[in-house]
mmCIF file of C-alpha atoms and ligand atoms in Angstrom:
data_model
loop_
_atom_site.group_PDB
_atom_site.id
_atom_site.type_symbol
_atom_site.label_atom_id
_atom_site.label_comp_id
_atom_site.label_asym_id
_atom_site.label_seq_id
_atom_site.Cartn_x
_atom_site.Cartn_y
_atom_site.Cartn_z
ATOM 1 C CA MET A 1 15.479 19.137 13.371
ATOM 2 C CA ARG A 2 13.726 16.847 10.542
ATOM 3 C CA ALA A 3 10.671 15.571 9.515
ATOM 4 C CA TYR A 4 9.448 12.880 7.766
ATOM 5 C CA LEU A 5 5.811 12.557 7.380
ATOM 6 C CA ASP A 6 6.532 10.498 4.093
ATOM 7 C CA ASN A 7 5.742 6.749 5.965
ATOM 8 C CA ASN A 8 2.942 6.226 2.482
ATOM 9 C CA ALA A 9 6.151 5.512 -0.022
ATOM 10 C CA THR A 10 8.725 4.191 2.116
ATOM 11 C CA SER A 11 8.729 3.590 5.760
ATOM 12 C CA GLN A 12 12.301 3.152 8.315
ATOM 13 C CA PRO A 13 13.880 0.127 8.885
ATOM 14 C CA LEU A 14 12.930 -0.814 11.658
ATOM 15 C CA PRO A 15 17.654 -1.920 13.766
ATOM 16 C CA GLU A 16 15.379 -5.453 14.052
ATOM 17 C CA VAL A 17 14.430 -5.602 10.427
ATOM 18 C CA ARG A 18 18.445 -4.323 9.810
ATOM 19 C CA GLU A 19 19.414 -6.260 11.914
ATOM 20 C CA ALA A 20 18.287 -9.828 10.452
ATOM 21 C CA VAL A 21 18.871 -8.318 6.707
ATOM 22 C CA ALA A 22 23.143 -7.749 7.934
ATOM 23 C CA GLU A 23 23.005 -11.598 9.311
ATOM 24 C CA ALA A 24 21.057 -13.301 6.600
ATOM 25 C CA LEU A 25 23.924 -10.935 3.937
ATOM 26 C CA SER A 26 26.876 -12.440 6.248
ATOM 27 C CA THR A 27 25.036 -16.054 7.073
ATOM 28 C CA GLU A 28 23.040 -17.377 4.959
ATOM 29 C CA TRP A 29 23.948 -15.589 2.006
ATOM 30 C CA ALA A 30 23.666 -19.485 -0.061
ATOM 31 C CA ASN A 31 21.347 -20.033 -2.479
ATOM 32 C CA PRO A 32 18.303 -21.721 -1.264
ATOM 33 C CA SER A 33 17.340 -24.064 -4.215
ATOM 34 C CA SER A 34 20.423 -25.245 -2.778
ATOM 35 C CA VAL A 35 21.081 -29.110 -1.172
ATOM 36 C CA HIS A 36 23.548 -28.748 0.441
ATOM 37 C CA HIS A 37 23.513 -27.530 4.500
ATOM 38 C CA GLU A 38 24.879 -24.080 3.559
ATOM 39 C CA GLY A 39 21.524 -24.095 0.957
ATOM 40 C CA GLN A 40 19.344 -25.373 3.544
ATOM 41 C CA LEU A 41 20.370 -22.249 6.111
ATOM 42 C CA ALA A 42 18.962 -20.022 3.621
ATOM 43 C CA ARG A 43 15.680 -21.808 3.268
ATOM 44 C CA ARG A 44 15.239 -22.386 6.648
ATOM 45 C CA ARG A 45 14.925 -18.390 6.659
ATOM 46 C CA VAL A 46 12.860 -18.096 4.399
ATOM 47 C CA GLU A 47 10.500 -20.658 5.065
ATOM 48 C CA LEU A 48 10.606 -18.923 8.806
ATOM 49 C CA ALA A 49 9.881 -15.538 7.823
ATOM 50 C CA ARG A 50 7.438 -17.142 5.316
ATOM 51 C CA MET A 51 5.572 -18.252 8.356
ATOM 52 C CA SER A 52 6.360 -14.723 10.314
ATOM 53 C CA ILE A 53 4.947 -12.632 7.163
ATOM 54 C CA ALA A 54 1.383 -15.355 6.692
ATOM 55 C CA ASN A 55 1.443 -14.737 10.991
ATOM 56 C CA LEU A 56 0.894 -10.790 10.118
ATOM 57 C CA ILE A 57 -3.066 -11.465 8.278
ATOM 58 C CA GLY A 58 -3.861 -14.406 9.237
ATOM 59 C CA ALA A 59 -2.967 -16.910 6.429
ATOM 60 C CA LYS A 60 -1.111 -20.370 5.504
ATOM 61 C CA PRO A 61 1.827 -20.437 5.131
ATOM 62 C CA ARG A 62 2.635 -21.595 1.357
ATOM 63 C CA ASP A 63 -0.480 -19.062 0.342
ATOM 64 C CA MET A 64 2.063 -16.485 0.730
ATOM 65 C CA LEU A 65 4.232 -16.125 -3.282
ATOM 66 C CA LEU A 66 7.508 -13.918 -2.148
ATOM 67 C CA CYS A 67 8.375 -11.438 -4.895
ATOM 68 C CA SER A 68 10.338 -8.118 -5.235
ATOM 69 C CA SER A 69 7.318 -6.022 -4.619
ATOM 70 C CA GLY A 70 3.640 -4.791 -4.022
ATOM 71 C CA THR A 71 4.244 -3.881 -7.900
ATOM 72 C CA GLU A 72 4.908 -7.541 -8.844
ATOM 73 C CA SER A 73 2.454 -8.737 -6.401
ATOM 74 C CA ILE A 74 -0.454 -6.639 -8.502
ATOM 75 C CA ASP A 75 1.214 -7.273 -11.558
ATOM 76 C CA LEU A 76 1.517 -11.701 -10.651
ATOM 77 C CA ALA A 77 -3.000 -11.484 -9.639
ATOM 78 C CA ILE A 78 -3.717 -9.610 -12.330
ATOM 79 C CA ARG A 79 -1.966 -11.142 -15.115
ATOM 80 C CA GLY A 80 -2.491 -14.583 -13.706
ATOM 81 C CA VAL A 81 -5.577 -14.815 -13.457
ATOM 82 C CA LEU A 82 -6.078 -13.260 -16.333
ATOM 83 C CA GLY A 83 -3.478 -15.869 -18.068
ATOM 84 C CA ALA A 84 -5.583 -18.500 -15.917
ATOM 85 C CA ASN A 85 -9.147 -17.679 -17.469
ATOM 86 C CA PRO A 86 -8.400 -17.388 -21.313
ATOM 87 C CA SER A 87 -11.804 -17.553 -21.837
ATOM 88 C CA LYS A 88 -12.496 -14.030 -19.796
ATOM 89 C CA ASN A 89 -10.496 -10.460 -21.578
ATOM 90 C CA ALA A 90 -12.846 -7.552 -18.410
ATOM 91 C CA ILE A 91 -10.835 -5.979 -15.536
ATOM 92 C CA VAL A 92 -13.093 -4.477 -13.301
ATOM 93 C CA THR A 93 -10.609 -1.534 -10.891
ATOM 94 C CA SER A 94 -10.818 1.280 -10.092
ATOM 95 C CA ALA A 95 -10.647 5.153 -10.962
ATOM 96 C CA VAL A 96 -8.052 5.481 -6.876
ATOM 97 C CA GLU A 97 -5.764 2.746 -7.129
ATOM 98 C CA HIS A 98 -2.385 2.561 -7.823
ATOM 99 C CA ALA A 99 0.270 2.964 -10.206
ATOM 100 C CA ALA A 100 0.643 -0.378 -10.118
ATOM 101 C CA VAL A 101 -2.392 -1.200 -11.623
ATOM 102 C CA ARG A 102 -3.609 1.779 -12.713
ATOM 103 C CA ASP A 103 -0.210 1.525 -15.662
ATOM 104 C CA LEU A 104 -0.745 -1.740 -15.539
ATOM 105 C CA CYS A 105 -3.945 -1.989 -16.559
ATOM 106 C CA ALA A 106 -3.616 0.487 -19.925
ATOM 107 C CA ALA A 107 -0.813 -1.710 -20.886
ATOM 108 C CA LEU A 108 -3.259 -4.877 -20.582
ATOM 109 C CA ALA A 109 -5.844 -2.314 -22.747
ATOM 110 C CA ARG A 110 -3.408 -2.115 -25.670
ATOM 111 C CA GLU A 111 -2.057 -4.686 -26.098
ATOM 112 C CA GLN A 112 -3.670 -6.668 -24.923
ATOM 113 C CA ASP A 113 -7.297 -5.646 -25.745
ATOM 114 C CA ILE A 114 -8.279 -6.544 -22.525
ATOM 115 C CA GLU A 115 -11.258 -4.633 -21.911
ATOM 116 C CA ILE A 116 -10.991 -2.317 -18.228
ATOM 117 C CA ARG A 117 -14.044 -1.624 -16.692
ATOM 118 C CA THR A 118 -13.917 1.038 -14.004
ATOM 119 C CA ALA A 119 -15.931 0.785 -10.773
ATOM 120 C CA PRO A 120 -18.242 4.293 -10.213
ATOM 121 C CA LEU A 121 -17.087 6.014 -7.575
ATOM 122 C CA GLY A 122 -19.084 7.702 -4.409
ATOM 123 C CA ALA A 123 -18.149 10.567 -2.312
ATOM 124 C CA HIS A 124 -14.414 11.534 -1.932
ATOM 125 C CA GLY A 125 -13.354 8.747 -4.443
ATOM 126 C CA VAL A 126 -14.931 5.255 -2.485
ATOM 127 C CA VAL A 127 -16.142 2.792 -4.643
ATOM 128 C CA ASP A 128 -19.712 2.214 -4.891
ATOM 129 C CA ALA A 129 -20.172 -1.334 -3.808
ATOM 130 C CA GLU A 130 -23.419 -1.166 -5.702
ATOM 131 C CA ALA A 131 -22.785 0.449 -9.115
ATOM 132 C CA LEU A 132 -19.763 -1.849 -8.984
ATOM 133 C CA ALA A 133 -21.589 -5.551 -8.362
ATOM 134 C CA SER A 134 -23.798 -3.626 -11.969
ATOM 135 C CA VAL A 135 -20.678 -4.620 -14.332
ATOM 136 C CA LEU A 136 -20.192 -7.766 -13.344
ATOM 137 C CA ASP A 137 -19.997 -10.656 -15.843
ATOM 138 C CA ASP A 138 -19.408 -13.776 -17.081
ATOM 139 C CA ASN A 139 -16.456 -12.002 -19.772
ATOM 140 C CA VAL A 140 -14.936 -10.251 -15.711
ATOM 141 C CA ALA A 141 -11.601 -12.215 -15.152
ATOM 142 C CA LEU A 142 -10.895 -11.094 -11.958
ATOM 143 C CA VAL A 143 -12.131 -7.483 -9.914
ATOM 144 C CA SER A 144 -8.680 -6.095 -8.620
ATOM 145 C CA VAL A 145 -9.933 -2.710 -5.078
ATOM 146 C CA GLN A 146 -7.389 -1.797 -3.320
ATOM 147 C CA TRP A 147 -7.922 -1.768 0.335
ATOM 148 C CA ALA A 148 -7.068 1.467 2.090
ATOM 149 C CA ASN A 149 -5.531 4.575 -0.812
ATOM 150 C CA ASN A 150 -1.749 5.786 -0.655
ATOM 151 C CA GLU A 151 -3.341 9.467 -0.978
ATOM 152 C CA THR A 152 -5.575 9.982 0.855
ATOM 153 C CA GLY A 153 -6.515 6.815 2.824
ATOM 154 C CA ALA A 154 -9.164 6.363 2.381
ATOM 155 C CA ILE A 155 -10.775 2.682 2.772
ATOM 156 C CA GLN A 156 -12.801 1.066 0.648
ATOM 157 C CA PRO A 157 -15.909 -0.880 1.303
ATOM 158 C CA VAL A 158 -13.858 -4.080 0.240
ATOM 159 C CA CYS A 159 -16.372 -6.444 2.475
ATOM 160 C CA ALA A 160 -19.367 -4.986 -0.068
ATOM 161 C CA ILE A 161 -16.809 -5.628 -2.535
ATOM 162 C CA SER A 162 -16.618 -8.862 -2.242
ATOM 163 C CA ASP A 163 -19.999 -9.422 -1.638
ATOM 164 C CA ALA A 164 -20.645 -8.020 -4.518
ATOM 165 C CA CYS A 165 -17.032 -10.119 -6.574
ATOM 166 C CA ARG A 166 -18.728 -14.235 -4.144
ATOM 167 C CA ALA A 167 -22.416 -13.305 -6.098
ATOM 168 C CA ARG A 168 -21.101 -13.155 -9.474
ATOM 169 C CA GLY A 169 -17.616 -16.085 -8.671
ATOM 170 C CA VAL A 170 -15.601 -13.364 -9.503
ATOM 171 C CA ALA A 171 -12.046 -13.469 -8.228
ATOM 172 C CA PHE A 172 -11.671 -10.532 -6.216
ATOM 173 C CA HIS A 173 -7.364 -9.288 -5.546
ATOM 174 C CA CYS A 174 -6.895 -6.470 -3.360
ATOM 175 C CA ASP A 175 -3.981 -4.228 -2.764
ATOM 176 C CA ALA A 176 -3.101 -3.730 0.583
ATOM 177 C CA VAL A 177 -0.098 -2.238 0.642
ATOM 178 C CA GLN A 178 -1.469 0.109 2.793
ATOM 179 C CA TRP A 179 -4.279 -1.828 5.087
ATOM 180 C CA VAL A 180 -1.337 -4.404 5.817
ATOM 181 C CA GLY A 181 1.011 -3.846 8.669
ATOM 182 C CA LYS A 182 -1.241 -0.796 10.368
ATOM 183 C CA MET A 183 -3.794 -2.366 10.191
ATOM 184 C CA PRO A 184 -5.393 -5.144 12.223
ATOM 185 C CA LEU A 185 -6.325 -8.248 9.860
ATOM 186 C CA ASP A 186 -7.240 -11.728 9.968
ATOM 187 C CA LEU A 187 -7.870 -14.555 6.806
ATOM 188 C CA ARG A 188 -8.977 -16.750 9.497
ATOM 189 C CA ASP A 189 -11.589 -14.654 11.161
ATOM 190 C CA ASP A 190 -15.222 -14.916 9.093
ATOM 191 C CA ARG A 191 -16.248 -11.070 9.474
ATOM 192 C CA THR A 192 -12.285 -9.776 7.620
ATOM 193 C CA PRO A 193 -14.459 -9.490 3.055
ATOM 194 C CA ALA A 194 -13.759 -13.049 1.059
ATOM 195 C CA PHE A 195 -10.244 -11.992 -1.460
ATOM 196 C CA ASP A 196 -9.550 -14.264 -3.201
ATOM 197 C CA LEU A 197 -5.940 -12.573 -3.983
ATOM 198 C CA LEU A 198 -4.154 -9.977 -1.853
ATOM 199 C CA THR A 199 -1.086 -7.715 -2.479
ATOM 200 C CA LEU A 200 1.184 -7.031 0.633
ATOM 201 C CA SER A 201 4.855 -4.856 0.087
ATOM 202 C CA ALA A 202 7.975 -4.710 3.640
ATOM 203 C CA HIS A 203 8.997 -1.101 3.242
ATOM 204 C CA LYS A 204 5.805 -0.407 4.158
ATOM 205 C CA PHE A 205 5.505 -1.199 7.542
ATOM 206 C CA HIS A 206 9.437 -1.250 8.220
ATOM 207 C CA GLY A 207 11.303 -3.515 6.180
ATOM 208 C CA PRO A 208 13.035 -3.680 3.904
ATOM 209 C CA LYS A 209 12.131 -2.266 0.135
ATOM 210 C CA GLY A 210 11.910 -4.745 -2.674
ATOM 211 C CA VAL A 211 10.421 -7.559 -0.316
ATOM 212 C CA GLY A 212 6.041 -7.498 -0.927
ATOM 213 C CA ALA A 213 3.999 -11.299 -1.303
ATOM 214 C CA LEU A 214 1.407 -11.961 -3.030
ATOM 215 C CA TRP A 215 -1.219 -14.502 -0.904
ATOM 216 C CA ALA A 216 -3.748 -16.610 -3.282
ATOM 217 C CA ARG A 217 -6.373 -18.741 -2.113
ATOM 218 C CA PRO A 218 -5.340 -21.862 -2.700
ATOM 219 C CA THR A 219 -8.300 -21.903 -5.112
ATOM 220 C CA VAL A 220 -7.192 -19.183 -7.726
ATOM 221 C CA ALA A 221 -6.077 -20.450 -10.780
ATOM 222 C CA LEU A 222 -2.704 -18.250 -11.294
ATOM 223 C CA ARG A 223 -0.402 -18.172 -14.076
ATOM 224 C CA PRO A 224 2.734 -17.427 -14.119
ATOM 225 C CA VAL A 225 4.239 -14.549 -14.978
ATOM 226 C CA VAL A 226 7.720 -15.465 -14.267
ATOM 227 C CA HIS A 227 8.574 -18.907 -15.155
ATOM 228 C CA GLY A 228 11.511 -20.485 -13.147
ATOM 229 C CA SER A 229 11.066 -23.892 -10.115
ATOM 230 C CA GLN A 230 10.916 -21.030 -6.991
ATOM 231 C CA GLU A 231 7.351 -20.285 -5.609
ATOM 232 C CA LEU A 232 6.197 -23.956 -6.267
ATOM 233 C CA GLY A 233 6.746 -23.325 -9.322
ATOM 234 C CA ARG A 234 4.760 -19.768 -9.429
ATOM 235 C CA ARG A 235 7.161 -17.158 -9.507
ATOM 236 C CA GLY A 236 10.574 -18.121 -10.505
ATOM 237 C CA GLY A 237 14.400 -16.739 -9.776
ATOM 238 C CA THR A 238 16.586 -17.087 -6.698
ATOM 239 C CA GLU A 239 15.225 -15.539 -3.536
ATOM 240 C CA ASN A 240 15.908 -12.624 -2.206
ATOM 241 C CA VAL A 241 16.292 -13.659 1.016
ATOM 242 C CA PRO A 242 18.722 -11.086 3.309
ATOM 243 C CA GLY A 243 14.791 -8.786 2.301
ATOM 244 C CA ILE A 244 12.674 -12.117 3.361
ATOM 245 C CA ALA A 245 14.666 -12.125 6.602
ATOM 246 C CA GLY A 246 14.322 -8.310 7.485
ATOM 247 C CA ALA A 247 10.852 -8.196 5.989
ATOM 248 C CA GLY A 248 9.773 -11.228 8.329
ATOM 249 C CA ALA A 249 11.510 -8.966 11.050
ATOM 250 C CA ALA A 250 9.060 -6.007 10.349
ATOM 251 C CA ALA A 251 6.394 -8.140 10.400
ATOM 252 C CA ASP A 252 6.248 -9.865 13.541
ATOM 253 C CA ALA A 253 6.566 -6.229 15.013
ATOM 254 C CA ALA A 254 4.470 -4.973 13.322
ATOM 255 C CA ARG A 255 1.705 -7.322 14.451
ATOM 256 C CA GLU A 256 3.099 -7.263 17.736
ATOM 257 C CA TRP A 257 2.498 -3.413 17.894
ATOM 258 C CA LEU A 258 -1.024 -4.022 15.909
ATOM 259 C CA ALA A 259 -1.855 -6.383 18.668
ATOM 260 C CA ASP A 260 -3.087 -2.864 20.902
ATOM 261 C CA ALA A 261 -5.081 -0.572 19.506
ATOM 262 C CA SER A 262 -3.328 2.199 21.570
ATOM 263 C CA GLY A 263 -0.671 2.752 19.164
ATOM 264 C CA ARG A 264 -3.075 3.524 16.284
ATOM 265 C CA GLU A 265 -5.395 5.773 18.447
ATOM 266 C CA ARG A 266 -2.175 7.944 19.622
ATOM 267 C CA VAL A 267 -1.170 8.468 15.963
ATOM 268 C CA ARG A 268 -4.246 9.448 14.686
ATOM 269 C CA ALA A 269 -4.384 11.823 17.253
ATOM 270 C CA ARG A 270 -0.887 13.175 16.333
ATOM 271 C CA ARG A 271 -2.425 13.347 12.067
ATOM 272 C CA ASP A 272 -5.252 15.104 13.753
ATOM 273 C CA ARG A 273 -3.447 17.467 15.570
ATOM 274 C CA LEU A 274 -1.558 18.154 12.271
ATOM 275 C CA GLU A 275 -4.464 18.671 9.869
ATOM 276 C CA SER A 276 -6.113 20.666 12.462
ATOM 277 C CA GLY A 277 -3.262 23.096 13.180
ATOM 278 C CA ILE A 278 -2.660 23.235 9.716
ATOM 279 C CA LEU A 279 -6.401 24.221 8.397
ATOM 280 C CA GLU A 280 -6.412 26.933 11.454
ATOM 281 C CA ARG A 281 -3.427 28.009 10.583
ATOM 282 C CA LEU A 282 -3.753 28.463 7.310
ATOM 283 C CA PRO A 283 -7.400 29.439 6.364
ATOM 284 C CA GLY A 284 -7.751 28.207 2.819
ATOM 285 C CA THR A 285 -6.691 25.355 3.127
ATOM 286 C CA THR A 286 -8.387 21.930 3.338
ATOM 287 C CA VAL A 287 -8.267 18.682 3.438
ATOM 288 C CA ASN A 288 -8.885 16.307 0.014
ATOM 289 C CA GLY A 289 -10.736 12.381 1.297
ATOM 290 C CA PRO A 290 -12.573 11.504 3.538
ATOM 291 C CA THR A 291 -12.580 12.893 7.060
ATOM 292 C CA GLY A 292 -14.455 10.659 8.997
ATOM 293 C CA PRO A 293 -14.347 7.828 11.776
ATOM 294 C CA GLY A 294 -13.070 5.254 10.167
ATOM 295 C CA ALA A 295 -13.292 5.892 6.927
ATOM 296 C CA ARG A 296 -9.930 6.958 6.321
ATOM 297 C CA LEU A 297 -5.852 4.967 7.715
ATOM 298 C CA TRP A 298 -4.779 6.875 10.952
ATOM 299 C CA ASN A 299 -1.574 7.652 9.175
ATOM 300 C CA THR A 300 -2.636 9.494 6.217
ATOM 301 C CA THR A 301 -3.813 13.196 5.621
ATOM 302 C CA ASN A 302 -3.155 14.305 2.491
ATOM 303 C CA ILE A 303 -4.169 19.033 2.687
ATOM 304 C CA ALA A 304 -4.963 21.290 -0.459
ATOM 305 C CA LEU A 305 -3.284 24.810 -0.670
ATOM 306 C CA PRO A 306 -4.857 25.672 -3.461
ATOM 307 C CA GLY A 307 -3.459 27.434 -6.531
ATOM 308 C CA LEU A 308 0.339 26.788 -5.245
ATOM 309 C CA GLU A 309 2.533 23.732 -6.857
ATOM 310 C CA ALA A 310 2.852 20.635 -5.148
ATOM 311 C CA GLU A 311 5.925 20.913 -6.182
ATOM 312 C CA ALA A 312 7.261 23.834 -5.071
ATOM 313 C CA VAL A 313 5.857 23.542 -1.343
ATOM 314 C CA LEU A 314 7.490 19.993 -1.141
ATOM 315 C CA MET A 315 10.688 22.270 -1.568
ATOM 316 C CA VAL A 316 9.742 24.685 0.449
ATOM 317 C CA LEU A 317 8.804 22.511 2.516
ATOM 318 C CA SER A 318 12.011 19.171 2.956
ATOM 319 C CA ASP A 319 14.428 23.199 3.153
ATOM 320 C CA LEU A 320 12.107 23.536 6.095
ATOM 321 C CA GLY A 321 12.490 19.838 7.124
ATOM 322 C CA VAL A 322 10.002 18.408 5.400
ATOM 323 C CA ALA A 323 9.757 15.710 3.862
ATOM 324 C CA ALA A 324 6.639 15.265 2.009
ATOM 325 C CA SER A 325 4.784 14.271 -0.254
ATOM 326 C CA ALA A 326 2.523 14.704 -3.903
ATOM 327 C CA GLY A 327 -0.036 11.048 -5.406
ATOM 328 C CA ALA A 328 1.812 13.027 -8.904
ATOM 329 C CA ALA A 329 3.900 12.109 -11.317
ATOM 330 C CA CYS A 330 7.039 14.255 -12.872
ATOM 331 C CA SER A 331 6.895 14.996 -16.277
ATOM 332 C CA SER A 332 8.441 18.383 -17.946
ATOM 333 C CA GLY A 333 9.567 19.329 -15.505
ATOM 334 C CA SER A 334 6.249 20.747 -13.461
ATOM 335 C CA LEU A 335 4.181 17.613 -11.524
ATOM 336 C CA ASP A 336 0.863 16.683 -12.923
ATOM 337 C CA PRO A 337 -2.004 16.434 -10.553
ATOM 338 C CA SER A 338 -2.680 13.497 -8.874
ATOM 339 C CA PRO A 339 -4.924 11.207 -11.593
ATOM 340 C CA VAL A 340 -6.395 9.443 -7.737
ATOM 341 C CA LEU A 341 -7.285 13.517 -7.122
ATOM 342 C CA LEU A 342 -8.287 14.339 -9.934
ATOM 343 C CA ALA A 343 -10.975 11.219 -10.734
ATOM 344 C CA MET A 344 -12.006 11.573 -6.916
ATOM 345 C CA GLY A 345 -13.342 14.983 -8.228
ATOM 346 C CA VAL A 346 -11.369 17.231 -6.545
ATOM 347 C CA PRO A 347 -10.833 20.659 -8.987
ATOM 348 C CA GLU A 348 -7.663 20.920 -10.989
ATOM 349 C CA ARG A 349 -6.657 23.846 -9.138
ATOM 350 C CA VAL A 350 -6.392 21.625 -5.202
ATOM 351 C CA ALA A 351 -5.157 19.341 -7.393
ATOM 352 C CA HIS A 352 -2.055 20.414 -8.173
ATOM 353 C CA GLY A 353 -1.495 22.229 -4.807
ATOM 354 C CA SER A 354 -2.151 19.020 -2.323
ATOM 355 C CA VAL A 355 -0.157 17.838 -0.684
ATOM 356 C CA ARG A 356 0.434 13.621 1.122
ATOM 357 C CA LEU A 357 1.153 13.896 4.906
ATOM 358 C CA SER A 358 2.212 9.912 5.685
ATOM 359 C CA LEU A 359 2.986 9.619 10.146
ATOM 360 C CA SER A 360 4.732 6.215 11.090
ATOM 361 C CA ARG A 361 3.733 4.083 13.910
ATOM 362 C CA PHE A 362 7.510 5.943 15.217
ATOM 363 C CA THR A 363 5.932 10.167 14.286
ATOM 364 C CA THR A 364 6.711 12.582 17.361
ATOM 365 C CA ASP A 365 5.126 15.442 18.853
ATOM 366 C CA GLU A 366 7.973 17.687 18.259
ATOM 367 C CA GLU A 367 7.882 16.848 13.973
ATOM 368 C CA ILE A 368 4.234 17.503 13.925
ATOM 369 C CA GLU A 369 4.209 20.899 15.952
ATOM 370 C CA HIS A 370 7.752 21.308 13.682
ATOM 371 C CA THR A 371 5.802 21.191 10.225
ATOM 372 C CA ILE A 372 3.217 23.115 11.145
ATOM 373 C CA ASP A 373 5.498 25.684 11.514
ATOM 374 C CA ALA A 374 7.064 25.071 8.325
ATOM 375 C CA PHE A 375 3.706 24.865 6.602
ATOM 376 C CA GLU A 376 3.241 28.726 7.263
ATOM 377 C CA GLN A 377 6.349 29.550 6.384
ATOM 378 C CA ALA A 378 6.751 27.743 3.347
ATOM 379 C CA ALA A 379 2.621 29.348 2.863
ATOM 380 C CA ALA A 380 4.377 32.792 3.617
ATOM 381 C CA ARG A 381 7.085 32.327 0.990
ATOM 382 C CA LEU A 382 5.332 30.732 -1.753
ATOM 383 C CA GLY A 383 2.347 33.899 -1.688
ATOM 384 C CA PHE A 384 0.011 31.056 -0.664
ATOM 385 C CA ALA A 385 -3.320 33.418 -0.988
ATOM 386 C CA PRO A 386 -5.955 30.743 -1.724
HETATM 387 N N1 PLP B 401 -0.097 -0.399 -3.601
HETATM 388 C C1 PLP B 401 -0.021 0.987 -3.208
HETATM 389 C C2 PLP B 401 -1.300 1.056 -2.179
HETATM 390 C C3 PLP B 401 1.376 1.571 -2.994
HETATM 391 O O1 PLP B 401 0.663 2.587 -1.938
HETATM 392 C C4 PLP B 401 1.972 1.705 -3.283
HETATM 393 C C5 PLP B 401 3.837 1.547 -2.710
HETATM 394 O O2 PLP B 401 3.543 3.135 -2.773
HETATM 395 C C6 PLP B 401 2.079 -0.269 -3.440
HETATM 396 C C7 PLP B 401 0.921 -0.478 -4.919
HETATM 397 C C8 PLP B 401 3.614 -0.475 -4.471
HETATM 398 O O3 PLP B 401 4.231 -1.148 -3.580
HETATM 399 P P1 PLP B 401 6.217 -1.155 -4.020
HETATM 400 O O4 PLP B 401 6.608 -0.087 -4.040
HETATM 401 O O5 PLP B 401 6.645 -2.590 -3.073
HETATM 402 O O6 PLP B 401 5.622 -2.074 -5.241
#
């Protein structure tokens, strides 16, 4: 059998998503900007899907910008706010962000002399919101901090961060790619953190790849990065109608699934069983990231086999029927340890041997037991001796 435990990388499209994509490809293929009947059918499909995506997060459809990915949404948030605020030239972020934020910030520092300030981290890679507040000043155009970490599932204190941003009048962008579709969010609720911009990506919640969205509070000034008339002039380019239709179907399904917390609890119990199963069978393995109640997403665990190379572990696991991943980049044939784990203070030897397992709402008990067995076999095959 095969166990797919790489859902933070991407998740399998739902049957209704595949249907919506196929239907849009066959019947709504005209250009949604065209005034004729066919164009208006495509426009209707885009707007219905926009409404579904907006409903998933309690937003108004007109405040949702549809784009090609989480990465593009992040790019538009950060460059868009910087472009609209030319008198400010600093950004505050954290050292545990996804490469979409990390690499963009590095490029902005290199090419445009933007000052990147990194918010200090507390234990397990959780941002210290008080320390973050102390690096805010009038020169900061934007704070960009993720909601949940893609490698460890660690949840950031976005409420305290948004309070700090509000107090200084600084815009707050949240990369919520790993949150949206996995956890409830209602932007109309007073208890929700006061975000100014928020990024989501459809393929993380069983939608198609190639569809992201940026929610932007209407008062936030954004300069477009890709010019054109679409998306009210905020993001040019003919819309990916089939992908957007699929994203809408995925959003509707996610909203329904999220309405009942027992679904999340069931998968959390499977994740906990997976983790304790591996830790018990393989003394010397450890979990990276926070493990306390409410400290991380229900679907993620990051397990270290100190002394092994994650790449080798992943290859053996794949051989044994388990799809997992490492939050690491491949350079010159070997995996560099994840910069996120290193920033969290995980020692290099431990980071090198760390593997991420991410479940979905469809993960079964059989997949979990199969993965625990596969870990034991992989460790034996690779001579795991912590
Ligand atoms: N941000 C986070 C936290 C992610 O996990 C990812 C994807 O893994 C992205 C951003 C990028 O999203 P996309 O793959 O849609 O470009």
